[in-house]
Amino acid sequence: MNTIQTIAVVGATGMLGAPVTKTLRRQGFSVTAVVRDMQKAQQKLGAGTHLFKGDLADKNSLRSAFADSDYVYLSLSTQPGEKNSRFKTEIDGLRNAIEAARSARVKRIGYLSSLVKDYKADDWWVFDIKEEACEILRSADLPVTIFYPSSFFENLTQLQMKGRRVLMAGNQKTQSWWISAEDFGRQVANSFRLDREHDRDCEYSVQGPEPFSMEEAIDQFIRNYKAADLKKTKVPMGIFKLLKPLSPSIDFQYHILNAINRYDEKFQSEKTWQRLGEPTLSLADWAAAQG
Ligand SMILES: NC(=O)c1ccc[n+]([C@@H]2O[C@H](COP(=O)([O-])OP(=O)(O)OC[C@H]3O[C@@H](n4cnc5c(N)ncnc54)[C@H](OP(=O)(O)O)[C@@H]3O)[C@@H](O)[C@H]2O)c1
């Protein structure tokens, strides 16, 4: 008999956490979103996801939230203001989540990392945090799964689209295997179904069906987006470089965009595709379904 598997998601209100949470639900999991803001969660997730008020800074809330969960999935981010803060979400929050998951006897933790964190030519504190987070997980006393995704299609609508403009910073000479959060969500669901306790630590790179440079991705998106006539707007990296001393947020954007533009991404997801399934959604089809 198939029993319904239960999963607690922290970060379910995020740009990537929300679509992955919905996909997990569609894939038959019973999902509890552990959220700080119940109203925001209701708006983002709609009906069908149990909501539990909790915070990564509050271990007791996590222990209660994870009590009936087979699995925990973490879709966290590091914010520009965290550089000098005492509590770091992907270090201290992650440690709290691991401790709570162990005491709630959760079978496995899944964690969203990043492929571009391996860009080593820039000594950036955020990539150090992401590296440390993986080390913390690998030494945790329970099975973990770490996902290393390339760029998500969702960046185009949620970060780069400003009115009718789609912003492009600098010039990416390399290509990235862009993927939809929905395809990624299916792979996350499959990993929780397939990875057993004896598989211990599982690490997957996550890449989509076709490689694009940033400019090719934006052109493809604009060509296929139906709801409005969009225009590509190029912003020189020099502007970010000039303004970054003035704002932690611009400094953050400069470093991530610089890394994406220069990281020489290779296709490395054969194992992921064999085990967790191939991504099916093309950028053209995804763009046509937006708006
Ligand atoms: N964008 C890409 O192409 C890409 C590619 C590869 C990897 N990634 C990685 O994907 C990750 C997630 O990105 P995203 O854009 O989805 O991030 P996001 O929108 O900033 O989402 C972060 C989530 O974490 C939650 N959160 C933060 N602090 C919390 C706390 N103390 N307690 C409980 N929940 C807390 C937030 O809740 P609130 O709503 O309450 O703030 C939000 O739901 C990032 O780490 C990024 O590096 C992104």
Tab-separated table of C-alpha atoms and ligand atoms in Angstrom:
chain	number	residue	atom	x	y	z
A	1	MET	CA	0.000	0.000	0.000
A	2	ASN	CA	1.298	3.476	-0.930
A	3	THR	CA	1.231	5.835	2.044
A	4	ILE	CA	1.234	9.586	1.411
A	5	GLN	CA	4.640	11.055	2.164
A	6	THR	CA	4.841	14.228	4.178
A	7	ILE	CA	7.310	17.035	3.584
A	8	ALA	CA	7.963	20.313	5.395
A	9	VAL	CA	9.244	23.144	3.206
A	10	VAL	CA	11.106	26.140	4.629
A	11	GLY	CA	11.312	28.976	2.105
A	12	ALA	CA	7.966	28.103	0.475
A	13	THR	CA	7.104	31.793	-0.003
A	14	GLY	CA	10.282	32.419	-2.024
A	15	MET	CA	10.623	32.907	-5.788
A	16	LEU	CA	11.718	29.270	-6.217
A	17	GLY	CA	10.231	27.787	-3.040
A	18	ALA	CA	6.647	28.620	-4.073
A	19	PRO	CA	6.620	26.799	-7.446
A	20	VAL	CA	8.565	23.837	-6.027
A	21	THR	CA	6.069	23.588	-3.133
A	22	LYS	CA	3.154	23.546	-5.602
A	23	THR	CA	4.878	20.896	-7.717
A	24	LEU	CA	5.538	18.712	-4.650
A	25	ARG	CA	1.839	18.946	-3.862
A	26	ARG	CA	0.855	18.025	-7.437
A	27	GLN	CA	3.268	15.094	-7.216
A	28	GLY	CA	1.246	13.676	-4.324
A	29	PHE	CA	3.179	14.813	-1.257
A	30	SER	CA	1.377	16.214	1.749
A	31	VAL	CA	3.195	19.546	2.160
A	32	THR	CA	3.553	21.749	5.228
A	33	ALA	CA	5.006	25.185	4.486
A	34	VAL	CA	6.909	26.567	7.471
A	35	VAL	CA	6.481	30.315	7.081
A	36	ARG	CA	7.077	33.568	8.911
A	37	ASP	CA	4.169	35.420	7.313
A	38	MET	CA	0.920	33.445	7.085
A	39	GLN	CA	-0.867	36.024	4.913
A	40	LYS	CA	1.959	36.151	2.362
A	41	ALA	CA	2.014	32.342	2.323
A	42	GLN	CA	-1.730	32.139	1.663
A	43	GLN	CA	-1.378	34.559	-1.246
A	44	LYS	CA	1.616	32.757	-2.742
A	45	LEU	CA	0.554	29.155	-2.227
A	46	GLY	CA	-3.245	29.160	-2.332
A	47	ALA	CA	-5.267	26.322	-0.836
A	48	GLY	CA	-3.936	22.799	-0.362
A	49	THR	CA	-0.703	23.474	1.511
A	50	HIS	CA	-0.776	23.264	5.322
A	51	LEU	CA	0.763	26.383	6.809
A	52	PHE	CA	2.788	26.342	10.009
A	53	LYS	CA	4.143	29.529	11.544
A	54	GLY	CA	7.865	29.107	12.149
A	55	ASP	CA	11.214	30.783	11.841
A	56	LEU	CA	14.698	29.408	11.216
A	57	ALA	CA	15.878	31.505	14.152
A	58	ASP	CA	13.479	29.650	16.477
A	59	LYS	CA	14.448	25.984	16.943
A	60	ASN	CA	11.312	25.150	18.922
A	61	SER	CA	9.061	26.326	16.101
A	62	LEU	CA	11.029	24.112	13.678
A	63	ARG	CA	10.829	21.066	15.946
A	64	SER	CA	7.037	21.402	16.139
A	65	ALA	CA	6.764	22.118	12.404
A	66	PHE	CA	8.797	19.025	11.451
A	67	ALA	CA	7.113	16.689	13.966
A	68	ASP	CA	5.026	14.713	11.434
A	69	SER	CA	7.264	15.108	8.395
A	70	ASP	CA	9.085	12.340	6.563
A	71	TYR	CA	11.265	14.936	4.816
A	72	VAL	CA	12.379	18.571	5.025
A	73	TYR	CA	13.171	20.701	1.982
A	74	LEU	CA	15.032	24.011	2.406
A	75	SER	CA	14.748	26.738	-0.257
A	76	LEU	CA	16.686	29.519	1.448
A	77	SER	CA	18.607	32.561	0.320
A	78	THR	CA	21.294	34.831	1.734
A	79	GLN	CA	20.329	38.504	1.700
A	80	PRO	CA	22.721	41.424	1.000
A	81	GLY	CA	22.314	42.729	4.576
A	82	GLU	CA	23.509	39.445	6.119
A	83	LYS	CA	27.213	40.136	5.527
A	84	ASN	CA	27.654	41.676	8.977
A	85	SER	CA	24.660	40.153	10.722
A	86	ARG	CA	25.155	37.702	13.591
A	87	PHE	CA	22.457	35.315	12.319
A	88	LYS	CA	23.127	33.948	8.868
A	89	THR	CA	20.169	32.149	7.303
A	90	GLU	CA	22.167	29.549	5.379
A	91	ILE	CA	24.562	28.874	8.300
A	92	ASP	CA	22.793	29.434	11.632
A	93	GLY	CA	19.284	28.850	10.239
A	94	LEU	CA	20.504	25.736	8.456
A	95	ARG	CA	22.103	24.389	11.676
A	96	ASN	CA	18.830	24.981	13.542
A	97	ALA	CA	16.875	23.177	10.795
A	98	ILE	CA	19.256	20.188	10.893
A	99	GLU	CA	19.038	19.936	14.684
A	100	ALA	CA	15.227	20.165	14.610
A	101	ALA	CA	15.026	17.601	11.783
A	102	ARG	CA	17.171	15.147	13.741
A	103	SER	CA	15.127	15.495	16.887
A	104	ALA	CA	11.891	15.075	14.850
A	105	ARG	CA	13.407	11.922	13.228
A	106	VAL	CA	13.071	13.299	9.716
A	107	LYS	CA	14.387	10.797	7.148
A	108	ARG	CA	16.165	13.222	4.811
A	109	ILE	CA	16.830	16.940	4.287
A	110	GLY	CA	16.921	18.426	0.785
A	111	TYR	CA	18.703	21.749	0.231
A	112	LEU	CA	18.787	24.154	-2.711
A	113	SER	CA	22.349	25.318	-3.356
A	114	SER	CA	23.703	26.766	-6.616
A	115	LEU	CA	25.951	25.786	-9.509
A	116	VAL	CA	27.515	29.213	-10.004
A	117	LYS	CA	28.828	29.228	-6.423
A	118	ASP	CA	31.759	27.290	-7.926
A	119	TYR	CA	32.907	30.450	-9.734
A	120	LYS	CA	36.228	30.914	-7.961
A	121	ALA	CA	37.709	34.012	-9.631
A	122	ASP	CA	35.763	36.311	-7.316
A	123	ASP	CA	36.325	36.065	-3.589
A	124	TRP	CA	32.695	36.739	-2.522
A	125	TRP	CA	31.352	36.192	1.004
A	126	VAL	CA	28.003	34.794	-0.278
A	127	PHE	CA	29.701	31.947	-2.156
A	128	ASP	CA	31.738	31.222	1.024
A	129	ILE	CA	28.451	30.887	2.942
A	130	LYS	CA	27.025	28.576	0.257
A	131	GLU	CA	30.189	26.432	0.417
A	132	GLU	CA	30.038	26.284	4.211
A	133	ALA	CA	26.336	25.339	4.071
A	134	CYS	CA	27.208	22.277	1.949
A	135	GLU	CA	29.945	21.278	4.416
A	136	ILE	CA	27.492	21.606	7.327
A	137	LEU	CA	25.006	19.376	5.495
A	138	ARG	CA	27.609	16.769	4.538
A	139	SER	CA	28.645	16.434	8.169
A	140	ALA	CA	25.046	16.345	9.461
A	141	ASP	CA	24.010	13.174	11.215
A	142	LEU	CA	21.146	12.374	8.817
A	143	PRO	CA	20.857	11.760	5.060
A	144	VAL	CA	20.946	14.899	2.916
A	145	THR	CA	20.324	15.789	-0.716
A	146	ILE	CA	21.949	18.902	-2.197
A	147	PHE	CA	20.777	20.388	-5.510
A	148	TYR	CA	23.064	22.638	-7.576
A	149	PRO	CA	20.899	24.406	-10.157
A	150	SER	CA	21.845	26.555	-13.118
A	151	SER	CA	19.748	29.688	-13.883
A	152	PHE	CA	15.966	29.513	-13.508
A	153	PHE	CA	13.506	30.787	-16.146
A	154	GLU	CA	11.686	32.549	-13.258
A	155	ASN	CA	14.503	35.140	-13.068
A	156	LEU	CA	13.235	36.565	-16.360
A	157	THR	CA	9.751	37.459	-15.109
A	158	GLN	CA	10.474	38.045	-11.435
A	159	LEU	CA	13.873	39.733	-11.384
A	160	GLN	CA	14.727	41.003	-14.857
A	161	MET	CA	11.368	42.219	-16.191
A	162	LYS	CA	10.687	45.839	-15.228
A	163	GLY	CA	7.475	46.992	-16.900
A	164	ARG	CA	7.987	46.285	-20.595
A	165	ARG	CA	11.761	46.073	-20.318
A	166	VAL	CA	13.805	42.939	-19.725
A	167	LEU	CA	17.135	43.902	-18.213
A	168	MET	CA	20.434	42.371	-19.216
A	169	ALA	CA	23.576	43.290	-17.269
A	170	GLY	CA	26.933	43.050	-19.022
A	171	ASN	CA	27.623	40.411	-21.610
A	172	GLN	CA	27.716	36.677	-20.902
A	173	LYS	CA	30.134	34.996	-23.323
A	174	THR	CA	29.405	31.541	-21.911
A	175	GLN	CA	26.055	29.695	-21.729
A	176	SER	CA	23.880	28.324	-18.924
A	177	TRP	CA	21.432	25.392	-19.087
A	178	TRP	CA	18.356	27.362	-17.926
A	179	ILE	CA	15.593	25.359	-16.222
A	180	SER	CA	12.023	25.935	-14.998
A	181	ALA	CA	11.211	25.706	-11.293
A	182	GLU	CA	8.466	23.234	-12.260
A	183	ASP	CA	10.913	20.770	-13.866
A	184	PHE	CA	13.219	21.230	-10.887
A	185	GLY	CA	10.283	20.575	-8.522
A	186	ARG	CA	9.615	17.242	-10.264
A	187	GLN	CA	13.262	16.280	-9.785
A	188	VAL	CA	13.051	17.258	-6.097
A	189	ALA	CA	9.919	15.091	-5.733
A	190	ASN	CA	11.646	12.149	-7.437
A	191	SER	CA	14.716	12.507	-5.244
A	192	PHE	CA	12.615	12.245	-2.081
A	193	ARG	CA	10.875	9.186	-3.546
A	194	LEU	CA	14.014	7.422	-4.747
A	195	ASP	CA	16.913	8.319	-2.465
A	196	ARG	CA	16.895	5.804	0.344
A	197	GLU	CA	18.632	5.926	3.698
A	198	HIS	CA	21.554	3.812	2.477
A	199	ASP	CA	22.094	6.361	-0.348
A	200	ARG	CA	23.206	8.661	2.481
A	201	ASP	CA	24.363	11.927	0.874
A	202	CYS	CA	23.109	12.650	-2.651
A	203	GLU	CA	24.251	15.632	-4.690
A	204	TYR	CA	22.696	16.613	-8.035
A	205	SER	CA	23.538	19.289	-10.541
A	206	VAL	CA	20.332	20.671	-12.028
A	207	GLN	CA	20.289	21.907	-15.624
A	208	GLY	CA	17.586	22.418	-18.240
A	209	PRO	CA	17.160	21.109	-21.783
A	210	GLU	CA	18.971	23.855	-23.781
A	211	PRO	CA	21.936	26.153	-23.151
A	212	PHE	CA	21.584	29.910	-23.662
A	213	SER	CA	23.759	32.936	-23.023
A	214	MET	CA	21.867	35.634	-21.112
A	215	GLU	CA	21.196	37.541	-24.333
A	216	GLU	CA	19.959	34.416	-26.161
A	217	ALA	CA	17.671	33.577	-23.212
A	218	ILE	CA	16.202	37.091	-23.145
A	219	ASP	CA	15.674	37.090	-26.931
A	220	GLN	CA	13.957	33.699	-26.759
A	221	PHE	CA	11.783	34.867	-23.862
A	222	ILE	CA	10.741	38.091	-25.622
A	223	ARG	CA	9.973	36.279	-28.904
A	224	ASN	CA	7.608	33.853	-27.167
A	225	TYR	CA	6.017	36.014	-24.454
A	226	LYS	CA	2.451	36.779	-25.565
A	227	ALA	CA	1.032	39.166	-22.965
A	228	ALA	CA	3.022	42.276	-23.965
A	229	ASP	CA	5.533	43.632	-26.415
A	230	LEU	CA	8.793	43.486	-24.445
A	231	LYS	CA	12.120	45.189	-25.133
A	232	LYS	CA	15.604	44.069	-24.135
A	233	THR	CA	17.555	46.748	-22.249
A	234	LYS	CA	21.318	46.410	-21.751
A	235	VAL	CA	22.895	47.778	-18.582
A	236	PRO	CA	26.726	47.951	-18.584
A	237	MET	CA	28.433	46.172	-15.667
A	238	GLY	CA	30.418	49.411	-15.172
A	239	ILE	CA	27.279	51.027	-13.703
A	240	PHE	CA	27.022	48.306	-11.041
A	241	LYS	CA	30.782	48.605	-10.374
A	242	LEU	CA	30.509	52.361	-9.937
A	243	LEU	CA	27.468	52.236	-7.633
A	244	LYS	CA	28.279	49.128	-5.593
A	245	PRO	CA	30.139	50.955	-2.793
A	246	LEU	CA	26.920	52.900	-2.148
A	247	SER	CA	24.583	49.967	-1.510
A	248	PRO	CA	24.894	46.361	-0.226
A	249	SER	CA	22.094	45.412	-2.629
A	250	ILE	CA	23.910	46.756	-5.723
A	251	ASP	CA	27.160	45.178	-4.487
A	252	PHE	CA	25.284	41.847	-4.211
A	253	GLN	CA	23.860	42.195	-7.724
A	254	TYR	CA	27.283	43.098	-9.135
A	255	HIS	CA	28.898	39.935	-7.720
A	256	ILE	CA	26.144	37.507	-8.752
A	257	LEU	CA	25.830	38.975	-12.263
A	258	ASN	CA	29.601	39.025	-12.719
A	259	ALA	CA	29.768	35.351	-11.677
A	260	ILE	CA	26.916	34.335	-14.019
A	261	ASN	CA	28.513	36.232	-16.922
A	262	ARG	CA	31.911	34.588	-16.435
A	263	TYR	CA	31.230	31.114	-15.021
A	264	ASP	CA	32.138	28.542	-17.638
A	265	GLU	CA	29.192	26.190	-17.072
A	266	LYS	CA	29.567	22.695	-18.515
A	267	PHE	CA	26.722	20.229	-18.941
A	268	GLN	CA	27.044	17.834	-16.004
A	269	SER	CA	23.531	16.578	-15.276
A	270	GLU	CA	23.552	13.146	-16.984
A	271	LYS	CA	23.300	11.377	-13.612
A	272	THR	CA	20.481	13.696	-12.464
A	273	TRP	CA	18.502	13.133	-15.667
A	274	GLN	CA	18.930	9.348	-15.488
A	275	ARG	CA	17.845	9.146	-11.877
A	276	LEU	CA	15.399	12.024	-11.394
A	277	GLY	CA	14.037	12.476	-14.926
A	278	GLU	CA	14.794	14.843	-17.786
A	279	PRO	CA	13.487	18.403	-17.733
A	280	THR	CA	10.788	18.768	-20.386
A	281	LEU	CA	9.847	22.446	-20.463
A	282	SER	CA	11.628	24.551	-23.112
A	283	LEU	CA	12.203	28.245	-22.521
A	284	ALA	CA	9.997	29.034	-25.550
A	285	ASP	CA	7.033	27.014	-24.193
A	286	TRP	CA	7.499	28.364	-20.689
A	287	ALA	CA	7.609	31.974	-21.973
A	288	ALA	CA	4.450	31.416	-24.059
A	289	ALA	CA	2.605	30.246	-20.922
A	290	GLN	CA	3.497	33.370	-18.894
A	291	GLY	CA	1.519	36.571	-18.486
B	1	LIG	N1	17.598	32.426	-9.259
B	1	LIG	C1	18.344	31.496	-9.780
B	1	LIG	O1	18.490	31.362	-11.023
B	1	LIG	C2	19.072	30.526	-8.868
B	1	LIG	C3	19.900	29.557	-9.442
B	1	LIG	C4	20.539	28.642	-8.600
B	1	LIG	C5	20.360	28.704	-7.227
B	1	LIG	N2	19.545	29.682	-6.689
B	1	LIG	C6	19.382	29.720	-5.228
B	1	LIG	O2	18.031	29.582	-4.900
B	1	LIG	C7	17.870	30.005	-3.542
B	1	LIG	C8	16.461	30.503	-3.322
B	1	LIG	O3	16.235	31.623	-4.147
B	1	LIG	P1	14.869	32.441	-4.090
B	1	LIG	O4	15.022	33.519	-5.113
B	1	LIG	O5	13.721	31.529	-4.123
B	1	LIG	O6	14.986	33.095	-2.621
B	1	LIG	P2	13.922	34.010	-1.884
B	1	LIG	O7	12.840	34.420	-2.823
B	1	LIG	O8	14.714	35.071	-1.195
B	1	LIG	O9	13.290	33.015	-0.800
B	1	LIG	C9	13.857	32.776	0.444
B	1	LIG	C10	12.833	32.086	1.315
B	1	LIG	O10	13.429	31.829	2.600
B	1	LIG	C11	12.508	32.269	3.612
B	1	LIG	N3	13.218	32.659	4.831
B	1	LIG	C12	14.230	33.544	4.930
B	1	LIG	N4	14.604	33.666	6.213
B	1	LIG	C13	13.800	32.835	6.930
B	1	LIG	C14	13.699	32.524	8.305
B	1	LIG	N5	14.495	33.103	9.222
B	1	LIG	N6	12.765	31.627	8.694
B	1	LIG	C15	11.942	31.031	7.777
B	1	LIG	N7	11.997	31.293	6.456
B	1	LIG	C16	12.917	32.187	6.045
B	1	LIG	C17	11.807	33.468	2.988
B	1	LIG	O11	10.630	33.745	3.717
B	1	LIG	P3	9.921	35.197	3.751
B	1	LIG	O12	8.940	35.184	2.607
B	1	LIG	O13	9.287	35.231	5.087
B	1	LIG	O14	11.001	36.226	3.582
B	1	LIG	C18	11.570	32.944	1.582
B	1	LIG	O15	10.448	32.100	1.568
B	1	LIG	C19	18.972	31.027	-3.305
B	1	LIG	O16	19.799	30.567	-2.268
B	1	LIG	C20	19.750	31.060	-4.613
B	1	LIG	O17	21.150	31.107	-4.401
B	1	LIG	C21	18.892	30.580	-7.475
